[in-house]
XYZ file of C-alpha atoms in Angstrom:
630
model
C 0.000 0.000 0.000
C 1.056 3.556 -0.681
C -0.142 6.889 0.664
C -1.489 9.598 -1.635
C -2.370 13.245 -1.017
C -3.631 15.682 -3.651
C -4.756 19.304 -3.315
C -6.344 21.507 -5.996
C -7.248 25.191 -5.991
C -5.124 26.543 -3.152
C -4.948 30.318 -2.853
C -1.463 30.017 -1.421
C 1.077 28.505 -3.810
C 4.146 29.666 -1.892
C 7.043 27.598 -0.616
C 5.286 27.560 2.749
C 2.303 25.771 1.194
C 4.580 23.248 -0.472
C 6.210 22.595 2.891
C 2.789 22.126 4.458
C 1.790 19.579 1.808
C 5.016 17.671 2.452
C 4.340 17.767 6.183
C 0.822 16.383 5.749
C 2.042 13.747 3.313
C 4.521 12.560 5.954
C 1.540 11.523 8.076
C 1.038 8.776 5.492
C 4.642 7.605 5.403
C 3.840 4.430 7.347
C 1.867 3.377 4.266
C 4.820 3.975 1.960
C 8.207 4.099 3.687
C 10.264 3.384 0.555
C 10.190 6.768 -1.239
C 8.439 10.142 -1.352
C 7.400 12.215 -4.336
C 5.663 15.541 -4.979
C 4.496 17.235 -8.189
C 3.444 20.903 -8.135
C 1.626 22.661 -10.950
C 0.472 26.145 -9.991
C -2.128 25.734 -7.266
C -2.216 21.910 -7.662
C -0.190 19.403 -5.639
C 0.102 15.622 -5.994
C 2.111 13.883 -3.265
C 3.009 10.226 -2.846
C 4.511 7.938 -0.202
C 5.605 4.739 -1.886
C 5.564 1.127 -0.793
C 7.552 -0.530 -3.586
C 5.980 -3.865 -4.545
C 6.189 -3.943 -8.356
C 9.278 -2.501 -10.088
C 10.960 -1.218 -6.911
C 13.844 0.371 -8.822
C 12.080 2.650 -11.328
C 8.428 2.912 -10.326
C 8.598 5.991 -8.097
C 5.551 8.278 -8.133
C 3.900 10.506 -9.195
C 3.820 8.886 -12.644
C 3.450 10.587 -16.033
C 2.555 10.137 -19.677
C 5.176 10.648 -22.384
C 5.321 14.484 -22.287
C 4.447 14.799 -18.581
C 1.214 16.673 -19.258
C -0.723 13.975 -17.382
C 0.287 13.309 -13.774
C -1.091 10.572 -11.536
C -0.571 9.490 -7.929
C -1.827 5.968 -7.179
C -2.315 3.690 -4.204
C -2.916 0.126 -5.276
C -2.135 -2.603 -7.758
C -3.313 -3.021 -11.362
C -3.168 -6.765 -11.961
C -3.938 -6.605 -15.689
C -1.409 -3.873 -16.497
C 0.517 -6.085 -18.920
C -2.594 -6.828 -20.960
C -3.487 -3.125 -20.974
C 0.018 -2.140 -22.042
C -0.265 -4.527 -24.968
C -3.364 -2.633 -26.131
C -1.594 0.734 -25.850
C 0.904 0.014 -28.605
C 1.362 3.671 -29.574
C 2.393 4.704 -26.062
C 5.865 4.772 -24.556
C 6.221 3.687 -20.951
C 8.875 5.138 -18.660
C 8.782 2.496 -15.894
C 7.769 -1.064 -15.157
C 5.192 0.108 -12.621
C 1.765 -1.443 -12.969
C 0.205 1.939 -12.124
C 1.777 3.891 -14.991
C -0.831 2.434 -17.340
C -3.438 4.760 -15.767
C -1.842 7.885 -17.258
C -1.781 6.342 -20.725
C -5.328 5.001 -20.510
C -6.485 8.531 -19.727
C -4.649 9.813 -22.809
C -6.320 7.179 -24.942
C -9.857 7.088 -23.523
C -10.311 10.264 -21.482
C -12.159 9.792 -18.201
C -13.980 6.638 -19.316
C -11.393 3.975 -18.605
C -11.697 3.089 -14.925
C -13.847 0.015 -15.617
C -10.925 -1.440 -17.598
C -8.720 -1.630 -14.496
C -8.538 -4.994 -12.758
C -7.155 -4.420 -9.314
C -7.403 -2.447 -6.111
C -6.742 1.240 -6.375
C -7.344 4.807 -5.361
C -5.844 7.430 -7.615
C -5.883 11.123 -8.441
C -4.963 12.294 -11.948
C -4.180 15.832 -13.121
C -4.321 16.949 -16.752
C -2.023 19.983 -16.774
C -3.234 21.048 -20.222
C -6.520 22.349 -18.834
C -5.944 21.811 -15.075
C -8.817 19.325 -14.924
C -8.531 16.356 -12.616
C -10.248 13.099 -11.682
C -10.168 10.867 -8.610
C -11.394 7.283 -8.469
C -11.635 4.347 -6.080
C -11.818 0.618 -6.779
C -15.109 -1.243 -6.995
C -15.358 -2.479 -3.396
C -13.155 0.014 -1.566
C -10.227 -2.269 -0.783
C -7.960 0.782 -0.762
C -9.063 3.790 1.325
C -9.740 7.283 -0.003
C -11.119 10.464 1.563
C -12.222 13.733 -0.011
C -12.200 17.105 1.724
C -12.677 20.826 1.227
C -10.316 23.455 2.601
C -11.309 26.878 3.853
C -9.267 28.578 1.125
C -10.044 28.435 -2.574
C -9.554 30.337 -5.803
C -12.345 31.546 -8.083
C -12.636 28.150 -9.780
C -13.239 26.512 -6.391
C -15.770 28.683 -4.527
C -16.499 25.902 -2.041
C -12.827 25.806 -1.080
C -9.768 23.933 -2.220
C -10.390 20.234 -2.958
C -8.348 17.586 -1.174
C -7.928 13.829 -1.529
C -5.970 11.512 0.776
C -5.530 7.834 1.577
C -6.207 8.467 5.250
C -8.245 10.988 7.189
C -5.282 12.131 9.285
C -3.828 13.965 6.277
C -7.035 16.048 5.891
C -8.396 16.511 9.390
C -6.408 19.636 10.297
C -6.626 21.584 7.031
C -10.130 20.640 5.895
C -13.256 21.648 7.779
C -15.375 19.234 5.746
C -14.288 15.802 4.600
C -15.898 12.455 3.885
C -15.248 8.904 2.790
C -14.917 8.718 -0.988
C -17.369 6.010 -2.034
C -16.083 2.785 -3.632
C -16.786 2.277 -7.320
C -17.077 6.048 -7.885
C -15.169 8.689 -9.823
C -14.978 12.454 -9.284
C -14.580 14.671 -12.350
C -13.630 18.327 -11.949
C -15.156 18.999 -15.376
C -18.531 17.819 -14.088
C -17.979 18.999 -10.534
C -19.637 15.828 -9.270
C -19.077 12.238 -8.180
C -20.639 9.447 -10.212
C -20.626 5.668 -9.924
C -18.524 3.851 -12.527
C -19.063 0.339 -11.108
C -22.527 -0.939 -12.009
C -22.704 -4.740 -11.675
C -26.059 -6.536 -11.858
C -26.016 -7.440 -8.144
C -25.757 -3.788 -7.054
C -29.480 -3.271 -7.609
C -30.151 -6.201 -5.225
C -32.355 -7.941 -7.772
C -32.587 -11.667 -7.060
C -30.396 -13.685 -9.482
C -31.436 -17.027 -10.940
C -28.236 -18.497 -12.428
C -27.847 -22.187 -11.483
C -24.942 -23.053 -9.201
C -21.923 -24.410 -11.089
C -19.254 -25.540 -8.573
C -16.584 -26.063 -11.232
C -17.029 -22.570 -12.649
C -16.831 -21.046 -9.172
C -13.658 -23.005 -8.412
C -12.006 -22.023 -11.677
C -12.763 -18.340 -11.189
C -11.001 -18.444 -7.842
C -8.295 -20.922 -8.718
C -7.116 -20.805 -12.307
C -7.617 -19.225 -15.708
C -10.818 -20.007 -17.591
C -12.477 -18.738 -20.741
C -15.373 -17.290 -18.772
C -13.246 -14.452 -17.463
C -13.147 -11.134 -19.284
C -10.610 -9.721 -21.705
C -8.921 -7.750 -18.951
C -8.246 -10.697 -16.623
C -6.323 -13.725 -17.799
C -5.683 -15.248 -14.373
C -7.721 -16.325 -11.403
C -8.573 -14.297 -8.333
C -5.674 -15.822 -6.380
C -2.996 -16.252 -9.043
C -3.144 -12.675 -10.325
C -2.399 -11.511 -6.774
C 0.963 -13.266 -6.866
C 2.191 -10.327 -8.988
C 5.090 -9.069 -6.890
C 8.786 -8.219 -6.909
C 9.121 -8.481 -3.111
C 8.764 -11.255 -0.486
C 5.165 -12.205 0.341
C 2.966 -14.682 2.178
C -0.590 -15.603 3.159
C -2.444 -14.737 6.373
C -3.697 -18.108 7.598
C -6.182 -18.312 10.451
C -7.123 -21.934 9.754
C -10.677 -21.047 8.766
C -12.156 -21.976 5.418
C -11.462 -18.713 3.603
C -7.814 -18.137 4.471
C -7.133 -21.877 4.139
C -8.481 -21.934 0.581
C -6.393 -18.901 -0.321
C -3.299 -20.630 1.079
C -4.164 -23.930 -0.614
C -4.587 -22.388 -4.056
C -1.534 -20.134 -3.725
C 0.590 -23.062 -2.535
C -0.649 -25.353 -5.294
C 0.202 -22.962 -8.132
C 3.054 -20.898 -6.686
C 5.710 -22.896 -8.508
C 4.176 -21.875 -11.858
C 4.244 -18.153 -11.055
C 6.897 -15.538 -11.800
C 7.147 -14.850 -8.077
C 8.582 -18.333 -7.482
C 11.579 -17.488 -9.668
C 12.575 -14.761 -7.199
C 11.332 -16.033 -3.858
C 11.084 -19.810 -4.151
C 8.152 -22.204 -4.393
C 7.464 -22.740 -0.676
C 4.683 -20.481 0.518
C 5.066 -18.534 3.766
C 1.996 -18.393 6.028
C 1.357 -16.282 9.128
C -0.999 -16.538 12.086
C -1.414 -14.741 15.420
C -3.326 -15.489 18.594
C -3.250 -15.798 22.326
C -1.454 -18.973 23.386
C -3.806 -21.925 22.964
C -6.247 -20.011 20.756
C -8.433 -21.770 18.128
C -6.783 -19.944 15.223
C -3.266 -21.071 16.110
C -4.204 -24.743 16.297
C -6.293 -24.724 13.128
C -3.707 -22.754 11.151
C -0.959 -25.129 12.200
C -2.972 -28.136 10.985
C -3.598 -26.538 7.592
C -0.009 -25.315 7.227
C 1.339 -28.791 7.998
C -0.979 -30.312 5.418
C -0.024 -27.765 2.737
C 3.676 -27.863 3.554
C 4.033 -24.113 3.990
C 6.742 -22.366 5.967
C 4.510 -21.338 8.827
C 5.142 -18.444 11.215
C 3.135 -18.445 14.434
C 3.011 -15.296 16.552
C 1.637 -14.852 20.066
C 0.407 -11.802 21.905
C -1.023 -11.213 25.348
C -4.211 -9.414 26.261
C -2.135 -6.679 27.900
C -0.017 -6.195 24.776
C -3.193 -5.766 22.771
C -4.624 -3.271 25.247
C -1.367 -1.309 25.234
C -1.636 -0.971 21.447
C -5.266 0.238 21.351
C -4.557 3.962 21.022
C -2.088 3.389 18.202
C -4.508 1.013 16.483
C -7.395 3.493 16.601
C -5.128 6.264 15.292
C -4.181 4.129 12.309
C -7.508 2.524 11.433
C -9.508 5.746 12.005
C -12.696 4.243 13.376
C -14.454 3.665 16.683
C -16.438 0.649 15.475
C -16.166 -2.033 18.160
C -15.754 -5.179 16.040
C -13.271 -3.461 13.729
C -11.057 -2.432 16.645
C -11.263 -5.876 18.242
C -10.110 -7.571 15.040
C -7.663 -4.860 13.934
C -5.516 -5.031 17.053
C -4.120 -8.577 16.577
C -3.792 -7.911 12.846
C -1.861 -4.717 13.628
C 0.491 -6.611 15.948
C 0.949 -9.440 13.441
C 1.779 -6.997 10.632
C 4.638 -5.586 12.677
C 6.061 -9.071 13.120
C 5.603 -9.840 9.430
C 7.419 -6.663 8.394
C 10.328 -7.568 10.693
C 10.811 -10.706 8.573
C 11.254 -8.591 5.430
C 7.810 -9.412 3.997
C 5.969 -6.512 2.306
C 2.871 -8.148 0.815
C 0.320 -10.628 2.181
C -2.779 -12.269 0.736
C -5.832 -12.551 2.986
C -9.315 -14.076 3.010
C -11.612 -11.086 3.608
C -14.920 -10.864 1.719
C -16.049 -14.468 1.533
C -18.476 -14.201 4.456
C -20.196 -11.229 2.857
C -20.478 -12.856 -0.575
C -21.645 -16.284 0.602
C -23.511 -15.399 3.796
C -20.956 -16.941 6.120
C -21.851 -15.131 9.316
C -23.801 -17.201 11.816
C -26.805 -14.882 11.838
C -27.549 -15.858 8.229
C -29.179 -18.976 9.698
C -32.124 -16.742 10.470
C -32.603 -15.419 6.932
C -36.334 -15.987 6.317
C -36.020 -16.564 2.556
C -33.582 -16.363 -0.316
C -34.613 -12.819 -1.192
C -33.704 -11.504 2.266
C -30.534 -13.599 2.228
C -29.346 -12.141 -1.087
C -30.222 -8.565 -0.196
C -28.272 -8.863 3.049
C -25.197 -10.121 1.188
C -25.495 -7.125 -1.145
C -25.694 -4.736 1.806
C -22.713 -6.413 3.438
C -20.542 -6.131 0.315
C -21.465 -2.475 -0.156
C -20.382 -1.751 3.428
C -17.088 -3.662 3.329
C -15.067 -0.469 2.864
C -16.229 0.673 6.316
C -15.362 -2.575 8.085
C -13.223 -5.496 6.892
C -11.544 -3.704 3.982
C -10.702 -0.795 6.257
C -9.298 -3.183 8.870
C -7.267 -5.305 6.470
C -5.812 -2.297 4.675
C -5.023 0.063 7.532
C -3.889 -2.542 10.074
C -1.257 -3.839 7.660
C -0.380 -0.484 6.105
C 0.462 0.859 9.561
C 3.689 -1.135 9.216
C 4.266 -0.806 5.480
C 2.685 -4.132 4.520
C 0.208 -4.529 1.659
C -2.840 -6.817 1.994
C -4.497 -8.321 -1.102
C -7.927 -9.942 -1.001
C -8.770 -12.415 -3.802
C -12.365 -13.033 -2.692
C -13.035 -9.379 -3.544
C -11.841 -9.802 -7.098
C -14.312 -7.855 -9.197
C -15.089 -10.701 -11.582
C -15.224 -13.349 -8.880
C -17.795 -11.266 -6.996
C -19.877 -10.808 -10.137
C -19.874 -14.564 -10.733
C -20.583 -15.523 -7.116
C -23.360 -12.948 -6.766
C -25.074 -14.203 -9.915
C -25.799 -17.587 -8.286
C -29.396 -18.232 -7.300
C -29.280 -17.482 -3.535
C -31.342 -20.582 -2.805
C -28.028 -22.451 -3.126
C -26.401 -20.214 -0.505
C -29.150 -20.624 2.079
C -28.195 -22.528 5.241
C -30.160 -25.780 4.990
C -29.298 -28.279 7.760
C -31.938 -30.635 6.368
C -29.840 -30.839 3.192
C -26.537 -30.852 5.130
C -25.705 -27.361 3.901
C -24.002 -25.173 6.478
C -22.585 -21.676 6.008
C -20.799 -21.117 2.671
C -21.761 -24.568 1.425
C -21.454 -23.488 -2.224
C -17.817 -22.555 -1.661
C -16.990 -25.638 0.415
C -18.621 -27.897 -2.148
C -16.780 -26.234 -5.053
C -13.422 -27.169 -3.490
C -14.417 -30.616 -2.204
C -12.054 -32.627 -4.393
C -11.759 -36.279 -3.340
C -8.909 -37.060 -5.737
C -6.710 -34.091 -4.854
C -7.982 -32.518 -1.617
C -7.277 -28.869 -1.021
C -7.480 -29.119 2.768
C -6.999 -31.827 5.405
C -10.100 -33.959 5.848
C -9.998 -34.265 9.606
C -13.356 -34.712 11.324
C -14.064 -32.477 14.304
C -16.871 -33.044 16.810
C -18.841 -29.810 16.806
C -22.145 -30.539 18.465
C -23.265 -33.283 20.819
C -26.990 -33.039 21.483
C -29.335 -35.159 23.564
C -32.607 -36.372 22.062
C -35.419 -38.499 23.389
C -34.336 -41.356 21.138
C -30.733 -41.254 22.293
C -27.592 -39.264 21.526
C -27.129 -37.699 18.112
C -23.620 -36.767 17.075
C -23.046 -34.023 14.557
C -19.685 -34.414 12.943
C -18.438 -32.059 10.296
C -15.160 -31.947 8.463
C -12.637 -29.296 9.382
C -13.204 -28.338 5.779
C -16.798 -27.694 6.832
C -15.999 -26.119 10.205
C -18.127 -23.437 11.805
C -17.533 -19.752 11.186
C -15.232 -18.073 13.724
C -14.831 -14.292 13.741
C -11.203 -13.144 13.697
C -11.566 -11.284 16.999
C -12.942 -14.498 18.565
C -10.551 -16.902 16.859
C -7.388 -15.264 18.230
C -8.607 -16.274 21.708
C -11.898 -15.782 23.535
C -10.205 -14.065 26.500
C -9.215 -11.244 24.133
C -12.730 -9.798 23.977
C -13.304 -10.450 27.667
C -10.082 -8.624 28.464
C -11.121 -5.625 26.371
C -14.458 -5.420 28.165
C -12.820 -5.648 31.576
C -10.348 -2.908 30.648
C -13.138 -0.618 29.418
C -15.138 -1.242 32.590
C -12.205 0.090 34.605
C -12.150 3.353 32.656
C -15.835 4.063 31.987
C -18.229 4.474 34.910
C -21.925 3.735 34.944
C -22.626 7.469 35.130
C -20.479 8.163 32.072
C -22.375 5.575 30.035
C -25.725 6.867 31.291
C -24.870 10.348 29.983
C -23.321 9.122 26.730
C -26.094 10.632 24.580
C -25.183 14.114 25.826
C -21.473 13.684 25.219
C -21.791 11.776 21.929
C -25.197 12.532 20.388
C -24.173 11.028 17.045
C -23.664 7.244 17.044
C -24.086 7.204 20.805
C -22.090 4.337 22.380
C -24.285 1.826 24.208
C -21.570 -0.164 25.999
C -18.577 0.807 28.084
C -16.259 -0.775 25.544
C -17.734 1.352 22.738
C -17.554 4.457 24.947
C -13.881 3.822 25.707
C -12.979 3.485 22.020
C -14.936 6.618 21.213
C -12.942 8.709 23.704
C -9.691 7.594 22.083
C -10.998 8.311 18.580
C -12.206 11.794 19.536
C -8.783 12.628 20.947
C -7.192 12.075 17.535
C -10.106 13.162 15.318
C -12.301 15.704 17.148
C -14.181 17.187 14.186
C -17.791 16.358 13.317
C -16.707 15.308 9.836
C -14.440 12.626 11.300
C -17.062 10.971 13.485
C -19.495 10.971 10.572
C -17.194 8.689 8.568
C -17.885 5.833 11.019
C -21.055 3.760 10.539
C -23.551 3.167 13.320
C -26.847 1.434 13.985
C -27.871 -1.836 15.671
C -26.025 -5.042 14.840
C -25.874 -8.603 16.081
C -22.884 -10.789 15.183
C -21.816 -8.349 12.431
C -25.250 -8.070 10.813
C -26.629 -4.954 9.191
C -29.399 -3.089 10.992
C -31.936 -4.537 8.555
C -31.027 -8.142 9.410
C -31.636 -7.498 13.124
C -35.324 -7.617 12.182
C -34.998 -11.328 11.381
C -35.289 -12.246 15.054
C -37.177 -10.176 17.622
C -34.915 -11.457 20.406
C -31.856 -9.908 18.776
C -32.996 -6.368 19.515
C -32.491 -7.220 23.209
C -28.980 -8.599 22.686
C -27.148 -6.364 20.228
C -23.737 -7.956 20.680
C -21.451 -7.412 17.675
C -19.374 -10.482 18.551
C -19.872 -13.713 16.630
C -20.625 -15.418 19.935
C -23.976 -13.630 19.967
C -25.222 -16.018 17.283
C -23.788 -19.292 18.518
C -27.204 -20.356 19.808
C -28.671 -19.665 16.380
C -26.183 -22.052 14.815
C -26.911 -24.864 17.270
C -30.664 -24.361 17.182
C -30.716 -24.582 13.404
C -29.229 -28.053 13.507
C -31.437 -29.172 16.375
C -34.523 -28.254 14.357
C -33.295 -30.324 11.442
C -32.140 -33.278 13.536
C -33.174 -36.759 12.550
C -33.458 -39.128 15.541
C -32.345 -42.047 13.403
C -28.686 -43.120 13.755
C -26.351 -41.317 11.410
C -24.809 -43.260 8.548
C -21.076 -43.963 8.728
C -18.812 -41.706 6.676
C -16.464 -44.186 5.005
C -12.840 -43.399 4.368
C -12.542 -40.672 7.030
C -10.760 -40.644 10.357
C -12.834 -39.812 13.448
C -11.162 -37.616 16.059
C -12.500 -37.587 19.657
C -11.353 -38.205 23.218
C -13.480 -41.388 23.344
C -13.348 -43.228 20.064
C -15.546 -46.133 21.232
C -18.293 -43.691 22.207
C -17.883 -41.865 18.944
C -18.320 -45.084 16.974
C -21.528 -45.897 18.772
C -22.901 -42.388 18.417
C -21.972 -42.016 14.806
C -22.997 -45.351 13.404
C -24.719 -47.431 16.036
C -22.147 -50.094 15.228
C -18.383 -50.362 14.844
C -16.817 -48.662 11.825
C -13.287 -48.173 10.568
C -11.323 -45.282 12.045
C -8.946 -44.806 9.144
C -9.172 -44.969 5.405
């Protein structure tokens, strides 16, 4: 990740203003510690803090077209830049940077080229010939971008100078008004307005009807296939191996990160990256000692043969980092802070190993309805509409966390599940296939699990875990599900359950009952309803005290990461608005109880059964002895 800052229409174009722009740009240096650049053109400034991932030697920014009349500062990666370069045969490129193609696409197509970019990006482009400019953000908002208005401004900018920055901290002092720049949008100075450039069919939330094709879904994520567009010749995972620096995969041991690691490991040897950095994949995990994530990640890493790096932290170390975390991630959202803190600590460890890029599993739960509360979706229409709402809000939650927690230490996070074409394919599936149906043995994200369930060449270890042991009138019924089919665990829970408990205890020591009772007077907007939320809010307000800053953070009721609309699915949820995944554990268990068949379960041949009492397990599973190994 890099850091960008751009300012247009300043009254003051003196050396003092230039120095001020440099000073503000330095606030983003953690995002790009490798080099700094600044282009000035009259009252226009484009600054850049570079994290060198592709073409480290010659790709410094800002970047230009042939005669330097077009200037661009970019944060992100353009995965199809080689294919785009091949189409721009009449253009001369100065560097090997993947981002330089943006300047030449503008020359060729004007402002109507953003849809051609396959990648994650936020950029600002200046055309010095008429002093017009555009700013754009990728489809989902994987990279952050903010827009602000200064108190000064020349005649062409009566509302004040116009600012853009990767993070709010570069705008908050010099702009009275600023806001989150929406994903999938472009601002044009010629039009003086923001418009949406990303218009996929799912955005309207109309219910799709395409039949589920597991092979097509697997290919889109795993390897090249003819169904992908002209601008993308590789899969969601493989294209993200584009790098000239050491890299790895964040592996929690859950389904999503494990699939990313499995695919990357399987095809790494065929990639250009293997020529520089070897064919053994590096994987990384963090947690409290004895946490679920550490154990699960170790099992998957051993199976895949990765070079695995396991990091530990203590509750106190996490608490000590909270202020720094909130400063970097720029939010007071409770679940985001809970999950960002271990990711922030892990990123520091990863950077100390010389790694600058990681691939992560964010986005799958939103696309496939993986959160536990989706068990309560009343029908496929509500299910699909909730997934649409979740994807649209990713830039405020998981994308923000993944990007800013890693960028705080100069590490770039890439997210293959949020590949534009993979999303379009996955969201075109009839949502009936995504519904949680225990009666059909479909748990969360069944369509994804099923797509990668390869008996001949398994992607993940097929170890059976005992998840639920329920008592029925007709005897004991054992629910056994493959690790490959294991239950959803939120990142903030998976690093160790005492982490959240420790945060709550710490907040209780700093926020009194009286303070919480009067919270609506102190914080009338997005009023905190728990002591933990109140504590985070006080830290946020210390760094970002303006109204504009607090308005960039979403609010509203939520249970287990749901949107406010989904809270309506269960009347009891309105009385227990806990954002933790644990709030929906009872929903998960109840769903399987309702679908339970009192008849003995059939044996699952060829699979090993893991339990503390194998004789009991045999009786519960089959009603008679069965083989323990294949």
